[in-house]
Every structure is written in structure tokens, then in C-alpha cells.
């Protein structure tokens, strides 16, 4: 093959290096695969092609790479991986863009790795249970009386709807956590996703009934004060969730809450 | 969690499964909720357009629940049972209210009311929406309510667990399921007093569709093989404009054409002035002068142009590609919005961004390449219901018939204790589904029929009496299946076989269905079933083996494909999405009937069941075509 040809546009071969790990406790290793170039390939199509023919550049038959995905249109949040050092969705990352970054060649393969802030299950598939558990911690729901017919919800201005809608598009992908210097594999900090969702529920008229409970979580170790304001999160969020505003707002809500507690003596 | 009974198993955490779980847990019955993906990542997140319901504004303009029902029946070419549609459309306004109360951020008018948009098949604005991601927003709302019950230990989630088989007792009543942990690969039985299947559609049978990758229909096919019947499997909706991709077809909403987008193919006029395929049709679209752009919809349908009804647009695009007009000779046509004024392009921003993100091309500059794609399964598991007469209100027809609330039979399959909710349920849409009615049907099934499930479970809380040997047999059957795949020394690559299945089904049984081609496809599918016996896994390990899960589902897809073809070949008429050039008209006698597929001793058998039309008599489905 054309392993040492650097101009992949001519040769129509792309090389991909995948960081693999067979089980949660085993050592990781890398394997290189080559694929025929086609225009408009996304990274998932490459993973699918490798799954169908799991043969490395050394011509070795290996097990197919395991990864997580579902919608293939950047709305389910499943397919997050680290590509060329940057955390992103493998469904909406186009190979052409990675080639334009100068990768995809034998000497500079496209590098695909699992996120580092979550336990690896296998290969690129990680366990993000913690993100969903954090939503429980902050009582991430609107505490309605029940499902009976009690008429419509509160009247809401278009501005308020827009603010909530922008927060509600968070697809629990974990990009913001992977990029965050404060969010650690085994640390307490809940990270930007949970802070954004805290604001989301606090902004709803009925959701605000549980505002104090949520702010108490945000006040503790691992809450909003653990954020170092580096703004990495907002730069990598694929859904453009206004995370910086959310962090600032929740920070203020916590301050007000703490002051109130001080004066009323309530905890 | 202690195993108190009665308890209910819900398989699937899309809109239908979550709505059911919410309501069953609220009734105080514990729920074990199974899903192949974290429920928040279910396919329902893909829905963009909206959800239909009669509302204050439309009502004052003459709209009603009855009209909503009428539109749904007309759209579905009268193939669906009417009382469930009556009940669903009458519940719709309350469903919107509840979704609103749980915090779904519906778009608002200046005054703070819920905003509405126009959608296909109606002259009234009756579609509620949350930005361009209504399905995602509705799903999140229900996910949050279910999380609330999960935090109270009333719901036990089994995410990354795959449903393998229903457990039926000696009398054929469903008493639980066998499932597999997709990480540890452990296979285990779970007992319950009622089981709800809410496992969505089956687009993957056609290879690529607008659906998500787990929409294989395999869960439904497993119930089918275990004795549940299928209804109308031949009815598959094809959306005219999707973005073909290497991995999936992404939807390009109808609003692009609504705002003035034009569909064309490269062409050249011959000496007789007839359009011929362009000899160099693969070159850059901007290199075609207007004289070499064949706006075939506008030429063929001067009145409706690019906005002909969905099924017509789909067929025309398909035919043009078969005649060789497709871009580069392939299966794509252009959908062009590049000529539109900037203000209009801004209105289309959300959907145009999807195109740009996934193709790398800017559709405001370059025409989009689109092709019809499989989008929705009207058919699915066969279910029944109990009906009762209602008092018609002024404006309704003479007779009103709804469903009896809480009756245990509502949306139960022919297998007692086994229910089907959401897209996997064959009810409501008949021959074609109207846009924005699916989200409604999913939530309605879950909310309305939850009390039916609870009543059944409470009256039949006998799962604990089940003979352990019987349970063990089902578990062993599934373990044996896995072992057989693991041991196979064959050479057939499952991904190749799936690609071929998808190509065959898409070619033979989507837009245009000729008898000859479908019979050919049926033969092909049968020989693929034989090939499947020689399928070879590339991963035989017992840790997070996706290769195994996919290959097992492929076996089920091959069975589903056969069911679709058998029913489609036998339906010698055209109705809704089922178009037969050899029988271009709807033929009520004898086809005002549900195709009922039964799996008997390894054979698929087709029977029919009359579809009565007690409220709205069938009329020609013309949409004012001249
Ligand atoms: C691109 C697109 C846009 C759409 N837009 C609209 C719209 O605007 N309006 C509208 O009304 N409809 C729309 N639809 C249709 C609508 O989205 C679907 O019909 C609906 O979301 C189906 O929901 P569901 O709950 O039945 O199933 P799904 O949301 O598909 O969920 C299925 C669930 O079952 C689980 N599951 C499946 N198999 C197994 C198994 N073997 N074991 C365990 N769990 C399993 C999955 O994990 C998942 O949780 C659209 C569809 C598409 C494809
Ligand atoms: S701003 Fe805070 S949450 Fe965001 S990346 Fe920095 S430390 Fe993390
Ligand atoms: S805030 Fe953004 S990056 Fe973080 S989980 Fe949500 S969508 Fe992903
Ligand atoms: S597969 Fe859903 S976000 Fe990529």
C-alpha cells in the first residue's frame, strides 16, 4: 500500500490511529487502520468501516473497535471521543476537516482516543453514569403535583423560553467535563453540565420550588465554587450552551443563598 | 431493590417508554426500565418539527379534536382503527398542557402563549414546537420526571441492557423478559406481571434511514417470533428530502421547500425538446446554467410545483434517478435554496446548519444533494383496544367512539400481558403518518394506556409463581443462540450482509413497489437468511461485544424484511405510502383490512382483519389534486 505517501488526497487512503483498551482494568494500546478516502466521511463512518473489516495496517485481524453512538446527527450526545487531542462528537466531525488540519497520513494519522475523565468500558466506550447521577443530586426536574389534568404550565415570555431552551439543549455528551481543568476523574467537582442544568431548573417557575435544595448542592465541595473560570467548557460545547453565563448566575445565586442562610440562621 | 409484585417491565426509554414509566410509577407500581442506550439518548431526540394538538387559537378558527381525527384518518388512507385515533386526538390538548407543566420549553408568542406552526395535512396551525428539536425537548421533560421516580427507588433503570426474548407462561401469558447486559454480556431473566414494548421503529432493515442506529426492529421481531402478531408491516413512510450520508440519511425538513426551495436535476434537452440525462451530470452544481437545470417537479406539477404532497414528491425524485437523471448518474437530486433572499435563508438557519455540518458545504451558496429516505414505520406489533360510545359534541360526526380508560386490553398485543406503545405499535397512522402525529401517539400510548397496564398487572400478579424450569429454558435458548454465533466457522461478514439487505429492500420495497421486483427481493432475502447461517463474528469475546449484538439483530432484521415483503406483495392496491404501479388505486374491497402477520412453526403466515370505519367513511385521498 501507500503507507509512506504523504499526500492522501492523491492516494485516497486515510490512516487512523485508535487508542484501544480491552477491559476497564487492562492496559491501553494503539492500532492503526487504513481506509479508502471518500468525500464527506464523518468519523463514525470510519469507525463503521473498521468494524466491518477490523484489519490493521500490519495486516493483522483484530477485534472490531467498540464505540458509543446512536443518532448520528449530534443530538443524542452518545458519540463523544477525543479526536486529534480535541474532545468532540464523532458523528459531526468530518474527515475532510481533519485532513485539512494536516492529519490522516501515515506519519500523522487521525488520532481517536476515549475521553480521559470517565472510566473506559472498552476502547472508545466510556461510562458516563456520573453525569446522570449528578442530575439526581441537583433534583433535576420540575416538581409537578402529578400527571393529572391541571391545565397549562406557567405563562412564559419568549425571552425566558429562549433562555431555557438554550440550556435545555444540553445532550449530556461530556465534552465540557473532558476539557475542564477542574473536573477530575475521581474528584468532587460536578462540572459545567450540571451547573448549566441547575440554572435550567431554577429558571422555571415551578422548577424554582426546589431552588434552595439545588443551591445547597452547589454550595458544597464540588459545587460551583470549584470552577476556576478557565472557560474551556464553553469552547468545546457542541450545543453552544451558554455555560459561562450559567456558571456566573449560579455563582451569584449561591452567594445570595449563603447570605440569606447567614441572616436567617437556617441551613 | 426488593422484588415486590405486581411490577411492570418497560422495554424502551423513548417518548413512549418514558411516558408509560412516568405514569405507572405514579400509580405506585414499581417499574424496571430497559434500554439499549441511556434513555436520554433514545431515538426520539431526533424529532425536530413538532407535536399536533387542537388548541385555543385553532379552535376559534373552526378546528376541533374531531377534525384532527379526520385529518389523521384521511392522511392514513383510512387503514387505521378509528376509536384509538378519536381518543388520541381528544387527549392531545391535555398532553400538551402536561408537557408544558413539566417544563418543556415550547416556543412562545409575544403574549407568552404557546406558539404554533403549520404542518403537512392540515389547514390549521395546530403544531406545537420547541425550537428545532421538539422531540429532544419532550424526551428530556419525561426523562426528568422518570429520574425523579428513580431517585425515589420507584423506577429501576437497566441502561445498556438489550431485550432478547419475552417469557411466556404455560398459558401463553407474558410474565417477564430475558435480557443481556451489553457490557458484561450477562444474560438474565426478569419477571414482571406486565411487559410494555416501546422499542421504536425498524429503519435499519432498509440499511440507511433517517432513524438512529439501534432502530433495527429486532425487539419487535423477537416478540413476533415468540407469538405476537404484526400489523401492516408493509407500511413504511419515505420522506422525500433527506441528506444521503455514508452512515445515515439525515432529514432535511419540508420547510426548505415551503420557503421557496427548488428541486432540480442536471439535464439537456434533445432535438425534440425532451429532457435527457446530462452527459456530465457529476460536475459542480454551480457549473450548470439555468438551461441545463431540469426543475422536474415544477414542470410536471405546474400548480403545486415543489410542494406536491410528500409521497408524490418522493416518487418523482425516485423515478428521475431511475431514468438516469440523478447527480453524477447516482441517486441524488438537488434541492436549491441558494437563490433565496438572505432573510429567508436566515429563517431556515437551523436546518441549513445541519446540512453544512455534515456535508461541509454551505447550502446558502451551493445546492443541497438530497434523496428520499425511509423515515417511519406505520406498521408494527398488532394491538387491540376496548371501545365505548361517547356523546358527540356539535360539529362532530353522528357517532363518537373512544377507548375505555383503564381497560386492560388497550394496546395489548395478542399475547396477554404484552403491550406495544409508540412507534412499535401498529395503531393510529394507517397507510401514512401525518407529520407531528408520532410524538403525540408515543406520549398518548404511554399516558393513556399506563392505567391499562397497571390494572392488568394488579389482576395478574402471578409472575412469582412461574416455574423456574420454564424461565431457565428461555434463558438457555438465548445462551444457545449466542453460543451458536460464537462457534460459527462461516465466512459471511454480517456488515456486508446487512448492507446488501438494505440495498435490496430499499431498491425493491420503498417508493415504487412492483410485484416482480418484490418477488425477486423475497427470494434474495430468503437466500440471505440461508447465508446468515454462515455468518462469522470478528469478536468472540464476552466483554462489551457490539459485534454479537449487531449480528443477532441482523438475524431478526432478515425476518422482519420477509414479513414486509410478504405483506407488500399480497397487497395488490395502492394506499398511502404503499404504491404499486400495477395497482395504482386504493381498492377497499378487499383491502380495507389490516395485514396480520403470524409466525407459526418457523413460517410467516399472512392473514387479514377487517378495519371498520364507524365514524368517518373512507373518501378518495386526493388533497385537491386536479
Ligand atoms: C429525523 C426524524 C424526525 C422526526 N420528526 C418528528 C416530528 O417532528 N414529529 C413527530 O411527531 N414525529 C417525528 N418523528 C417520528 C418520531 O420521532 C418517532 O416515531 C418517535 O420518536 C418514536 O418514539 P418511541 O418512543 O416509539 O421509540 P424510540 O424513541 O425509538 O425509542 C426506542 C427505545 O427502545 C429501546 N430499545 C430498542 N430496542 C431495544 C432492545 N432490544 N432492548 C432494549 N431496549 C431497546 C431504545 O434503547 C430506546 O430507548 C421523526 C422521526 C425521525 C427519524
Ligand atoms: S469555566 Fe469552570 S467549569 Fe468551565 S472549564 Fe473552566 S473550570 Fe471547568
Ligand atoms: S453543556 Fe455542552 S458540552 Fe457539556 S454536556 Fe451539555 S452539551 Fe455537552
Ligand atoms: S451519535 Fe448522537 S451525538 Fe453523535
PDB file of C-alpha atoms in Angstrom, chain B residues 379-525:
ATOM      1  CA  UNK B 379     -46.768  -0.956  10.926  1.00  0.00           C
ATOM      2  CA  UNK B 380     -45.514  -2.873  13.926  1.00  0.00           C
ATOM      3  CA  UNK B 381     -46.768  -5.114  16.671  1.00  0.00           C
ATOM      4  CA  UNK B 382     -50.502  -5.767  16.377  1.00  0.00           C
ATOM      5  CA  UNK B 383     -52.560  -4.481  19.316  1.00  0.00           C
ATOM      6  CA  UNK B 384     -56.194  -4.343  20.383  1.00  0.00           C
ATOM      7  CA  UNK B 385     -58.336  -1.989  22.498  1.00  0.00           C
ATOM      8  CA  UNK B 386     -61.792  -1.744  24.066  1.00  0.00           C
ATOM      9  CA  UNK B 387     -64.192   0.866  22.816  1.00  0.00           C
ATOM     10  CA  UNK B 388     -67.131   2.799  24.191  1.00  0.00           C
ATOM     11  CA  UNK B 389     -69.572   5.285  22.727  1.00  0.00           C
ATOM     12  CA  UNK B 390     -69.189   8.938  23.590  1.00  0.00           C
ATOM     13  CA  UNK B 391     -71.557  11.855  23.337  1.00  0.00           C
ATOM     14  CA  UNK B 392     -70.701  13.677  20.097  1.00  0.00           C
ATOM     15  CA  UNK B 393     -70.281  17.432  20.536  1.00  0.00           C
ATOM     16  CA  UNK B 394     -71.696  19.881  17.963  1.00  0.00           C
ATOM     17  CA  UNK B 395     -69.528  19.769  14.855  1.00  0.00           C
ATOM     18  CA  UNK B 396     -68.572  16.137  15.360  1.00  0.00           C
ATOM     19  CA  UNK B 397     -69.988  13.335  13.273  1.00  0.00           C
ATOM     20  CA  UNK B 398     -73.090  11.411  14.301  1.00  0.00           C
ATOM     21  CA  UNK B 399     -71.319   8.749  16.245  1.00  0.00           C
ATOM     22  CA  UNK B 400     -68.353   9.155  18.566  1.00  0.00           C
ATOM     23  CA  UNK B 401     -66.396   6.165  19.819  1.00  0.00           C
ATOM     24  CA  UNK B 402     -63.399   6.267  22.105  1.00  0.00           C
ATOM     25  CA  UNK B 403     -61.398   3.814  24.164  1.00  0.00           C
ATOM     26  CA  UNK B 404     -62.447   2.652  27.631  1.00  0.00           C
ATOM     27  CA  UNK B 405     -59.967   4.265  30.037  1.00  0.00           C
ATOM     28  CA  UNK B 406     -58.097   1.710  32.121  1.00  0.00           C
ATOM     29  CA  UNK B 407     -59.386  -1.318  30.255  1.00  0.00           C
ATOM     30  CA  UNK B 408     -56.560  -3.864  30.438  1.00  0.00           C
ATOM     31  CA  UNK B 409     -56.857  -4.689  26.739  1.00  0.00           C
ATOM     32  CA  UNK B 410     -55.837  -1.228  25.496  1.00  0.00           C
ATOM     33  CA  UNK B 411     -52.798  -1.551  23.248  1.00  0.00           C
ATOM     34  CA  UNK B 412     -52.176  -5.087  24.376  1.00  0.00           C
ATOM     35  CA  UNK B 413     -50.799  -7.445  21.740  1.00  0.00           C
ATOM     36  CA  UNK B 414     -52.470 -10.793  21.154  1.00  0.00           C
ATOM     37  CA  UNK B 415     -50.140 -12.104  23.874  1.00  0.00           C
ATOM     38  CA  UNK B 416     -51.851 -11.382  27.210  1.00  0.00           C
ATOM     39  CA  UNK B 417     -49.705  -9.119  29.366  1.00  0.00           C
ATOM     40  CA  UNK B 418     -47.531  -7.941  26.459  1.00  0.00           C
ATOM     41  CA  UNK B 419     -48.215  -4.355  25.345  1.00  0.00           C
ATOM     42  CA  UNK B 420     -46.844  -2.281  22.449  1.00  0.00           C
ATOM     43  CA  UNK B 421     -46.573   1.517  22.754  1.00  0.00           C
ATOM     44  CA  UNK B 422     -45.173   4.195  20.447  1.00  0.00           C
ATOM     45  CA  UNK B 423     -43.722   3.608  17.005  1.00  0.00           C
ATOM     46  CA  UNK B 424     -43.571  -0.160  17.538  1.00  0.00           C
ATOM     47  CA  UNK B 425     -47.382  -0.154  17.896  1.00  0.00           C
ATOM     48  CA  UNK B 426     -49.130  -0.519  14.514  1.00  0.00           C
ATOM     49  CA  UNK B 427     -52.100   1.698  15.505  1.00  0.00           C
ATOM     50  CA  UNK B 428     -53.067   5.303  14.666  1.00  0.00           C
ATOM     51  CA  UNK B 429     -51.414   6.064  11.308  1.00  0.00           C
ATOM     52  CA  UNK B 430     -52.742   3.508   8.835  1.00  0.00           C
ATOM     53  CA  UNK B 431     -51.262   3.943   5.362  1.00  0.00           C
ATOM     54  CA  UNK B 432     -49.262   7.098   6.088  1.00  0.00           C
ATOM     55  CA  UNK B 433     -48.485   9.152   9.142  1.00  0.00           C
ATOM     56  CA  UNK B 434     -49.071  12.885   9.183  1.00  0.00           C
ATOM     57  CA  UNK B 435     -46.113  14.968  10.313  1.00  0.00           C
ATOM     58  CA  UNK B 436     -46.066  15.716  14.063  1.00  0.00           C
ATOM     59  CA  UNK B 437     -48.557  12.967  14.925  1.00  0.00           C
ATOM     60  CA  UNK B 438     -45.910  10.430  16.003  1.00  0.00           C
ATOM     61  CA  UNK B 439     -44.675  12.268  19.075  1.00  0.00           C
ATOM     62  CA  UNK B 440     -48.325  12.595  20.055  1.00  0.00           C
ATOM     63  CA  UNK B 441     -49.054   8.902  19.599  1.00  0.00           C
ATOM     64  CA  UNK B 442     -45.974   7.924  21.650  1.00  0.00           C
ATOM     65  CA  UNK B 443     -46.871  10.085  24.632  1.00  0.00           C
ATOM     66  CA  UNK B 444     -50.567   9.215  24.355  1.00  0.00           C
ATOM     67  CA  UNK B 445     -49.873   5.479  24.434  1.00  0.00           C
ATOM     68  CA  UNK B 446     -47.701   5.900  27.494  1.00  0.00           C
ATOM     69  CA  UNK B 447     -50.020   8.174  29.453  1.00  0.00           C
ATOM     70  CA  UNK B 448     -53.417   6.812  28.473  1.00  0.00           C
ATOM     71  CA  UNK B 449     -52.640   3.103  28.458  1.00  0.00           C
ATOM     72  CA  UNK B 450     -50.477   3.064  31.590  1.00  0.00           C
ATOM     73  CA  UNK B 451     -53.589   2.505  33.711  1.00  0.00           C
ATOM     74  CA  UNK B 452     -54.472  -0.460  31.472  1.00  0.00           C
ATOM     75  CA  UNK B 453     -51.067  -1.969  32.188  1.00  0.00           C
ATOM     76  CA  UNK B 454     -51.408  -1.309  35.907  1.00  0.00           C
ATOM     77  CA  UNK B 455     -54.861  -2.891  36.013  1.00  0.00           C
ATOM     78  CA  UNK B 456     -53.641  -5.943  34.170  1.00  0.00           C
ATOM     79  CA  UNK B 457     -50.596  -6.303  36.409  1.00  0.00           C
ATOM     80  CA  UNK B 458     -52.643  -5.933  39.575  1.00  0.00           C
ATOM     81  CA  UNK B 459     -55.178  -8.514  38.489  1.00  0.00           C
ATOM     82  CA  UNK B 460     -52.483 -10.957  37.376  1.00  0.00           C
ATOM     83  CA  UNK B 461     -49.659 -10.569  39.877  1.00  0.00           C
ATOM     84  CA  UNK B 462     -48.556 -14.158  39.450  1.00  0.00           C
ATOM     85  CA  UNK B 463     -45.075 -13.817  37.986  1.00  0.00           C
ATOM     86  CA  UNK B 464     -43.547 -15.160  41.169  1.00  0.00           C
ATOM     87  CA  UNK B 465     -45.439 -18.448  40.700  1.00  0.00           C
ATOM     88  CA  UNK B 466     -43.625 -19.084  37.443  1.00  0.00           C
ATOM     89  CA  UNK B 467     -41.947 -22.463  37.123  1.00  0.00           C
ATOM     90  CA  UNK B 468     -38.187 -21.761  37.385  1.00  0.00           C
ATOM     91  CA  UNK B 469     -37.533 -24.510  34.859  1.00  0.00           C
ATOM     92  CA  UNK B 470     -39.619 -22.662  32.278  1.00  0.00           C
ATOM     93  CA  UNK B 471     -37.680 -19.461  32.902  1.00  0.00           C
ATOM     94  CA  UNK B 472     -34.405 -21.352  32.671  1.00  0.00           C
ATOM     95  CA  UNK B 473     -35.419 -22.784  29.291  1.00  0.00           C
ATOM     96  CA  UNK B 474     -35.826 -19.300  27.813  1.00  0.00           C
ATOM     97  CA  UNK B 475     -32.522 -18.177  29.274  1.00  0.00           C
ATOM     98  CA  UNK B 476     -30.837 -21.260  27.851  1.00  0.00           C
ATOM     99  CA  UNK B 477     -32.400 -20.658  24.424  1.00  0.00           C
ATOM    100  CA  UNK B 478     -30.782 -17.220  24.348  1.00  0.00           C
ATOM    101  CA  UNK B 479     -27.448 -18.502  25.619  1.00  0.00           C
ATOM    102  CA  UNK B 480     -27.507 -21.186  22.936  1.00  0.00           C
ATOM    103  CA  UNK B 481     -28.161 -18.592  20.267  1.00  0.00           C
ATOM    104  CA  UNK B 482     -25.121 -16.643  21.409  1.00  0.00           C
ATOM    105  CA  UNK B 483     -23.013 -19.772  21.513  1.00  0.00           C
ATOM    106  CA  UNK B 484     -24.065 -20.736  18.019  1.00  0.00           C
ATOM    107  CA  UNK B 485     -22.973 -17.351  16.675  1.00  0.00           C
ATOM    108  CA  UNK B 486     -19.722 -17.535  18.600  1.00  0.00           C
ATOM    109  CA  UNK B 487     -18.955 -21.012  17.307  1.00  0.00           C
ATOM    110  CA  UNK B 488     -19.829 -20.313  13.700  1.00  0.00           C
ATOM    111  CA  UNK B 489     -16.913 -21.009  11.401  1.00  0.00           C
ATOM    112  CA  UNK B 490     -18.624 -19.370   8.434  1.00  0.00           C
ATOM    113  CA  UNK B 491     -17.254 -16.667   6.192  1.00  0.00           C
ATOM    114  CA  UNK B 492     -20.203 -14.312   5.786  1.00  0.00           C
ATOM    115  CA  UNK B 493     -19.456 -10.823   7.071  1.00  0.00           C
ATOM    116  CA  UNK B 494     -22.539  -9.533   8.966  1.00  0.00           C
ATOM    117  CA  UNK B 495     -21.922  -5.916   7.978  1.00  0.00           C
ATOM    118  CA  UNK B 496     -21.710  -6.850   4.301  1.00  0.00           C
ATOM    119  CA  UNK B 497     -24.853  -8.922   4.593  1.00  0.00           C
ATOM    120  CA  UNK B 498     -26.645  -6.007   6.268  1.00  0.00           C
ATOM    121  CA  UNK B 499     -25.524  -3.636   3.538  1.00  0.00           C
ATOM    122  CA  UNK B 500     -26.893  -5.996   0.915  1.00  0.00           C
ATOM    123  CA  UNK B 501     -30.162  -6.432   2.782  1.00  0.00           C
ATOM    124  CA  UNK B 502     -30.558  -2.668   2.996  1.00  0.00           C
ATOM    125  CA  UNK B 503     -29.820  -2.201  -0.697  1.00  0.00           C
ATOM    126  CA  UNK B 504     -32.244  -4.935  -1.698  1.00  0.00           C
ATOM    127  CA  UNK B 505     -35.069  -3.638   0.493  1.00  0.00           C
ATOM    128  CA  UNK B 506     -34.509  -0.025  -0.497  1.00  0.00           C
ATOM    129  CA  UNK B 507     -34.473  -0.920  -4.158  1.00  0.00           C
ATOM    130  CA  UNK B 508     -37.458  -3.266  -4.101  1.00  0.00           C
ATOM    131  CA  UNK B 509     -39.777  -2.080  -1.415  1.00  0.00           C
ATOM    132  CA  UNK B 510     -39.733   1.628  -0.684  1.00  0.00           C
ATOM    133  CA  UNK B 511     -41.203   4.161  -3.056  1.00  0.00           C
ATOM    134  CA  UNK B 512     -42.275   2.126  -6.083  1.00  0.00           C
ATOM    135  CA  UNK B 513     -43.183  -1.464  -5.460  1.00  0.00           C
ATOM    136  CA  UNK B 514     -43.595  -3.738  -8.452  1.00  0.00           C
ATOM    137  CA  UNK B 515     -44.672  -7.293  -7.913  1.00  0.00           C
ATOM    138  CA  UNK B 516     -41.835  -8.694  -9.980  1.00  0.00           C
ATOM    139  CA  UNK B 517     -39.130  -6.815  -8.128  1.00  0.00           C
ATOM    140  CA  UNK B 518     -40.584  -7.662  -4.722  1.00  0.00           C
ATOM    141  CA  UNK B 519     -40.783 -11.365  -5.547  1.00  0.00           C
ATOM    142  CA  UNK B 520     -37.136 -11.174  -6.561  1.00  0.00           C
ATOM    143  CA  UNK B 521     -36.328  -9.433  -3.289  1.00  0.00           C
ATOM    144  CA  UNK B 522     -38.197 -12.052  -1.318  1.00  0.00           C
ATOM    145  CA  UNK B 523     -36.064 -14.741  -2.932  1.00  0.00           C
ATOM    146  CA  UNK B 524     -32.960 -12.682  -2.196  1.00  0.00           C
ATOM    147  CA  UNK B 525     -33.943 -12.195   1.433  1.00  0.00           C
TER     148      UNK B 525
END
